[in-house]
Every structure is written in C-alpha cells, then in structure tokens.
Amino acid sequence: MNAITLAGLGGAALVGLGLYGLVTHPHLLRKIIAFNVMGGGVFLLFGAIARRGAVAGTGADPVPHALVITGIVVAFSATALAVALLLRVFRDTQSPFFPADPPRDPSDRSGAI
Amino acid sequence: MTLIALNPISVSASVLLPAILVLPVAGVLLGFVLGGRRTVLTALIVAPIGVALAAAIVFAVWRDNQALVYVIGGWSPPLGVALRADGFSAAMLATTAAVISATGWFALGSFGQAVGASETRVTFAFWTLLLAVWAALNGVFLGWDLFNLYVSLEMLTFAAVPLVCLDGRATTLIAALRYLLFALFGSALYLLGATLLYGAYGALDIGLLSSRIRPEPAAWIALAAMTAGLLAKTALFPLHLWLPPAHAGAPPPASAMLSALVVKASFFLIVRLWLNLAPAQMTAEIAPILGAMGAGAIIVGSALALRQARLKLLVAYSTVAQIGYLFMIFPLVAGGRAEANSAWVGGALQAVSHAFAKAAMFLSAGLIAQALGHDRIAEFRGLGRIAAPAVLAFGLGGVSLMGLPPSGGFVAKWLLLTAAIQSGQWAWAIIMVVGGLLAAGYVYRVIAPALTPAREMPHAASASVSSGAALALALALLAVLLGFAPPDLARLLLVGAPAAKMEAPR
C-alpha cells in the first residue's frame, strides 16, 4: 500500500465518519463540524487523485488543486452561514437542538402574516 | 463530439448564454455598490432585460433546432468550461425569468422601498437574494461541467436559505438551518461523486464524460453519491422533511420562488446525470428506483397535503407530491423506446407548468393570509367574497396541479400517462391517476369552504390586494395556457433531448 492509496482510504474514512456524525448527532454544532469532516475527506480524495493523475514531469495534476481551493472557499462560506444561523437560533430558543416537533398548539399564530 | 463543432449561426446566438449568466450577478453587485435604497430599482431594471435574454435564447434554440454552446474564453473542454442550452435548459431559463419577474413585482407590495423611507436590511436582503437565486438557477441550467454545476448549486443554496428566514422568527430560523444542513449534506455528496468521476475518467465536462464513462463500480459509486445528495436537495420523498417548514415559513414571494424554481435545479441535475451523462444500461437499472421514490412522493405528499390545517403547509406538501411526477420521466424515458420522447416532453412540461401553478398558489396563499390575517383552512368560509381574485388564482393553479384539461399540467400528465400505458408500465399510470385524484381532494378542501357563504363575513384585515392578485392570476393563467401550447413547444423541448439520443444513437 503506497501513500496515495493511504490518502485515498483516509479520505474515504473521513467522508464516512462525517456522514455518520451529520446524521446521528443531535447537537447542531456537532452536525456542522461533521459536515466539515466530510468535506475534509472529499478534499483529501482530491489530493490523492491529483497525485495519481500526475503526468510525467509534474508532481501533480493541477486541476484537482484548483477545484479544492474553490471547494474550500465554498465549504468555509457554508460553515459561516450555518454557524450564524445556529447562533441566531440559540439566542432565540436557548437550545442548540432542533425542537422535537413543530408546535401544534391551536393558539399558534405562526400562520399569521 | 458535436458539442464543440459550432456552426456560424449558433456562435453569434451563443453569446446570449454568458450574458444571461452575468446579468443577475451584475445586478447583485450593483445592489451592493448602490446601497440598500436602490436595490429595488436595480432588480426592476434587471428583470425585463433577463426576460428578453431568456426569450432570445428560446428563440435561438427553436430556430436552429440544436443546442446553443458557448465555450468560455475559447478554451474547449477538458481545459476550459462550456455552457450549453438545449431545449429543456431554454424552457427552464424562460420559466425562471418569468417567475422571478412576477414574484419580484408582487414583492414590491411587501418588500418595496418607499421614496424617502429609510432603508431596511430586509428589503436589501430580499432583492439581492432574488437576483442571486436567479443567477444561480441560470448557472445550473446552463452548466455543462460538473464542478461548475457544483458552484452554481452552492450559490443557489446560499441564496435560498436566507430567503426562508427573512422575518427572523425562531421557527423560520430553525426551518432555514434544517434546510441548510440537508443542502450541505447533499452538496458534500455531490462533490464526492464529482471527485470520483474526475479520478476515474479525468474529465468534468458532461459531454466528454459521457463518451468515457462505463458501467463499472467507480461510475456507480460516484453517480449514486451524487444522486443521493441531489435527492436531498430536491426534497424527494423520503428526504422531504426539510421542505414543508422551510417553504411554508418563508414570505409568500420567497416561497413562490423556492417551490416553483429552486427544487427544480437539483432535479435538473439528476436528469443531466442519468439521461445525459450515464450510459443507457446504467440508467435503465436505476430508473425503476427513482420512479418508485417519485411514486412514494406522489402518494405520501398528497396524503399529507390533505391533512394540513394551514394553507401554506398544504401548498408546501403539494410541492412534495408534484416533485414525484417529475421523477416519472426516468422509468418512462429509460424504459420505452417509442414512448421516450413523449415521456420526456411530459416531464419537462410538468416542470414548467408546476413552476407557474405553484408560484401562483403561493402568491395567492400570501394574499389570502393578508386578507384574513391567518391561513387556517377551517376558517375560510366566506373568503370567496373578500378575496375573490386570490381564490380564483389558487383554483386555476389547482386545475393545473390536478391535471384537469385544458391546462399545462393536463398535457404534461397526459403525455406521461400515455407513455406509461404504451410501454406497458401500468403501475406508474395508476399512481399518476391516484395522485391526480388526491390533488383534486386537497384543492377542493380549500376552494369549497372559500366559496361557501359565511353567516358572518370574516373580518378583512386588508383590502388593498388588487395588483398582487393580478400577478398571481397571470401566473395561474400561464399555467393553464400551457395546455394550448403549439406543437412547436414539444419540438423545442426535444432539442438535444436524451430520449432522442437513445432512439437513434449516432
């Protein structure tokens, strides 16, 4: 097993761990972190593919590198948006979890404009 | 590859593609430069230009009878990135331009900026996000490069999520966060799949990939991951949990955009993946699964819509159901040969007519809520008296959703139904008929009390809803008038259609 395969397997493992965390953790901050772990796995895969796709004379295929940079910017913006929303939710509800059920109280006026 | 071989006519017309992509982005940037007070004006100037560009693209595709292709910077793939508009893209671009303009116009009532009034953050946010959603949708419909499409898809998420929580109430913030987490899950899986495809075949251009891809484990895993991610974004049953609170909680113009257009973008990409990119035998294997999920969406979504107490939630669950019809095109296009074209036109027409009908229904739901001060269906008696145009628009939209003639929804569902019957796939036909009956049920649940005279008239909270009602009516009428569309519309939708490719492989 060489380094590229190892990196690829590591990326796959990170994607799996992140996916598991995103689905199972009820804490919203943990969900956001799990998404970042998943993204990290994808970026590691990009690295492995870049190295594997290297043509003679160059160290690595440049295309995946260009994609990873864009991908990191996108993942960063997504995380910032998610954290900002979570902070607002926490400020209003004092809870970092999704409520168990939407309110079914007949006096709920949330239908009102 | 014929994509890169351009004829002289389409070279000139294909400049329209980057133009329609740049225009809303320029509007967003200009909005930031000019400040909150002038974002309304910017959007109002950008909208008609966008409609004109979309109409020009439709005309060019229709006239040349071939897809428009623009190769950015003159660098052809795999080095560069191509934009491409086939018939379905052109139709979706035009639908997007029409719905965005109408909802923008409608939003002048709630998010307008009075002359001399101090600017508000909500106004600024709404109009820049409106243009950003438009830009991202154009990017998705024109993209022909998997990574480019990923960026467009993410831009769409970032523009659509804040639209859900514009009012800043805790319930809508939670709905927006739930939506964002589903969308991020989806985009991470999409990017994973794109990575694997690049690793296996060394290309991201859909045209190049489709000539290299083979039915083997790498392609299966990549496409499965991308599809799972896109299904979460498009809210296909059973991944629909985020949609009803998000679409019902957003302000009416935002709900209209989200339900009519935003969920279609990820559906559009699933069509690209399985009908443009994947080899035919892979599509044939996955199509029954996608069809079964669509059938589940039709039945469960309609049943849940029937049970809702609030009008906006009813309309949102009806979106869950109507998305199911879109997925009928996979088994029908992949299954039959002779019927593939009519199934394709039916699916594309369903996407377009649902966009108009659903936008009209969300706008009229907003008008009804404005007139009554609430949207509880149980208290709708006498509504037809105080908000007649809104009820009429809702009903006309409902006619298209039910698939009653002569509406766009009728033609779409008729084409899908005949394709299902002709190719002997009876199960899909039965599901579609049952879904139509259930849709009739939930539309009736709203219309019947609204047209029943009340003993005491409901208190009208607001009387000035006339211009908004006219827009909702116009959108509903468009959905109905699609039923009278000439056969040329079918010809347009078949330009570059995968069904045609499957029938006569060249």
Coordinates of C-alpha atoms in Angstrom, one line a residue, chain A residues 15 19 22-23 28 31-32 35 38-39 42-43 45-46 49 52 61 63-64 66-68 70-71 74-75 77-79 81-82 85-86 88-89 92-93 98-99 103-104 106 108-113, chain B residues 121 147 150-151 154 157-158 161-162 165 167-171 173-178 180-181 184-185 187-189 191-192 194-196 198-200 204 252 308 310 312 366 369-370 373-376:
Chain A
V15 CA -16.3 11.0 4.5
L19 CA -21.7 11.4 7.1
L22 CA -24.1 14.6 10.4
V23 CA -26.9 12.1 10.5
L28 CA -26.3 21.2 15.8
K31 CA -23.6 18.5 12.8
I32 CA -21.8 21.5 11.3
F35 CA -20.1 18.4 7.6
M38 CA -17.0 15.1 5.4
G39 CA -15.7 18.0 3.3
V42 CA -13.5 14.9 -0.1
F43 CA -10.6 17.4 -0.3
L45 CA -9.6 12.5 -2.0
F46 CA -9.0 15.3 -4.4
I49 CA -6.4 11.9 -7.3
R52 CA -2.3 9.8 -9.0
D61 CA -2.4 17.1 -11.7
V63 CA -6.9 20.6 -12.0
P64 CA -7.9 19.0 -8.7
A66 CA -7.8 24.4 -8.5
L67 CA -11.0 22.6 -7.6
V68 CA -10.0 22.1 -4.0
T70 CA -12.8 26.7 -4.7
G71 CA -14.3 23.8 -2.7
V74 CA -17.5 27.2 -0.6
A75 CA -17.2 24.9 2.5
S77 CA -18.9 30.1 3.4
A78 CA -21.3 27.3 4.2
T79 CA -19.9 26.8 7.6
L81 CA -23.7 30.7 7.2
A82 CA -24.6 27.6 9.3
L85 CA -27.9 30.7 11.8
L86 CA -27.2 28.5 14.7
R88 CA -29.5 33.2 16.0
V89 CA -31.4 30.1 16.8
D92 CA -33.9 32.9 20.4
T93 CA -34.6 29.4 21.8
F98 CA -33.9 21.1 16.7
P99 CA -37.2 21.1 18.6
P103 CA -45.7 23.4 17.6
R104 CA -49.3 22.0 17.2
P106 CA -54.2 25.6 18.2
D108 CA -50.3 29.1 17.5
R109 CA -50.5 32.3 15.4
S110 CA -47.4 31.5 13.2
G111 CA -49.8 31.2 10.3
A112 CA -50.5 34.8 10.6
I113 CA -48.6 37.3 8.5
Chain B
R121 CA -31.9 45.3 5.9
F147 CA -17.6 21.3 -10.9
Y150 CA -21.4 22.3 -8.0
V151 CA -20.5 26.0 -7.6
E154 CA -23.9 26.0 -3.7
T157 CA -28.2 27.1 -1.5
F158 CA -26.6 30.2 -0.1
V161 CA -31.6 29.5 2.7
P162 CA -31.7 33.2 3.9
C165 CA -35.8 33.2 7.5
D167 CA -38.6 37.6 9.1
G168 CA -36.1 36.4 11.7
R169 CA -38.6 34.4 13.8
A170 CA -37.2 31.4 15.7
T171 CA -39.4 28.9 13.8
L173 CA -34.6 30.3 11.6
I174 CA -34.9 26.6 12.6
A175 CA -36.5 25.7 9.3
A176 CA -33.7 27.5 7.5
L177 CA -31.0 25.7 9.5
R178 CA -32.7 22.4 8.8
L180 CA -29.1 24.3 5.1
L181 CA -28.0 21.1 6.8
L184 CA -24.9 20.8 2.8
F185 CA -25.2 17.0 3.2
S187 CA -23.6 19.2 -1.8
A188 CA -20.8 17.2 0.0
L189 CA -22.1 14.0 -1.5
L191 CA -18.7 16.9 -4.7
L192 CA -17.6 13.5 -3.6
A194 CA -17.7 14.6 -9.0
T195 CA -14.2 13.9 -7.4
L196 CA -14.6 10.2 -8.1
Y198 CA -12.7 13.0 -12.3
G199 CA -10.4 10.5 -10.7
A200 CA -11.8 7.7 -12.8
L204 CA -15.6 17.0 -15.6
P252 CA -45.0 34.5 0.1
Q308 CA -52.8 20.1 6.7
R310 CA -52.8 25.6 7.3
K312 CA -49.3 27.4 3.2
G366 CA -50.0 35.0 0.8
A369 CA -53.3 35.3 4.6
Q370 CA -53.0 39.0 4.2
G373 CA -54.9 37.7 9.0
H374 CA -54.4 33.9 9.2
D375 CA -54.3 30.9 6.8
R376 CA -56.3 28.3 8.8

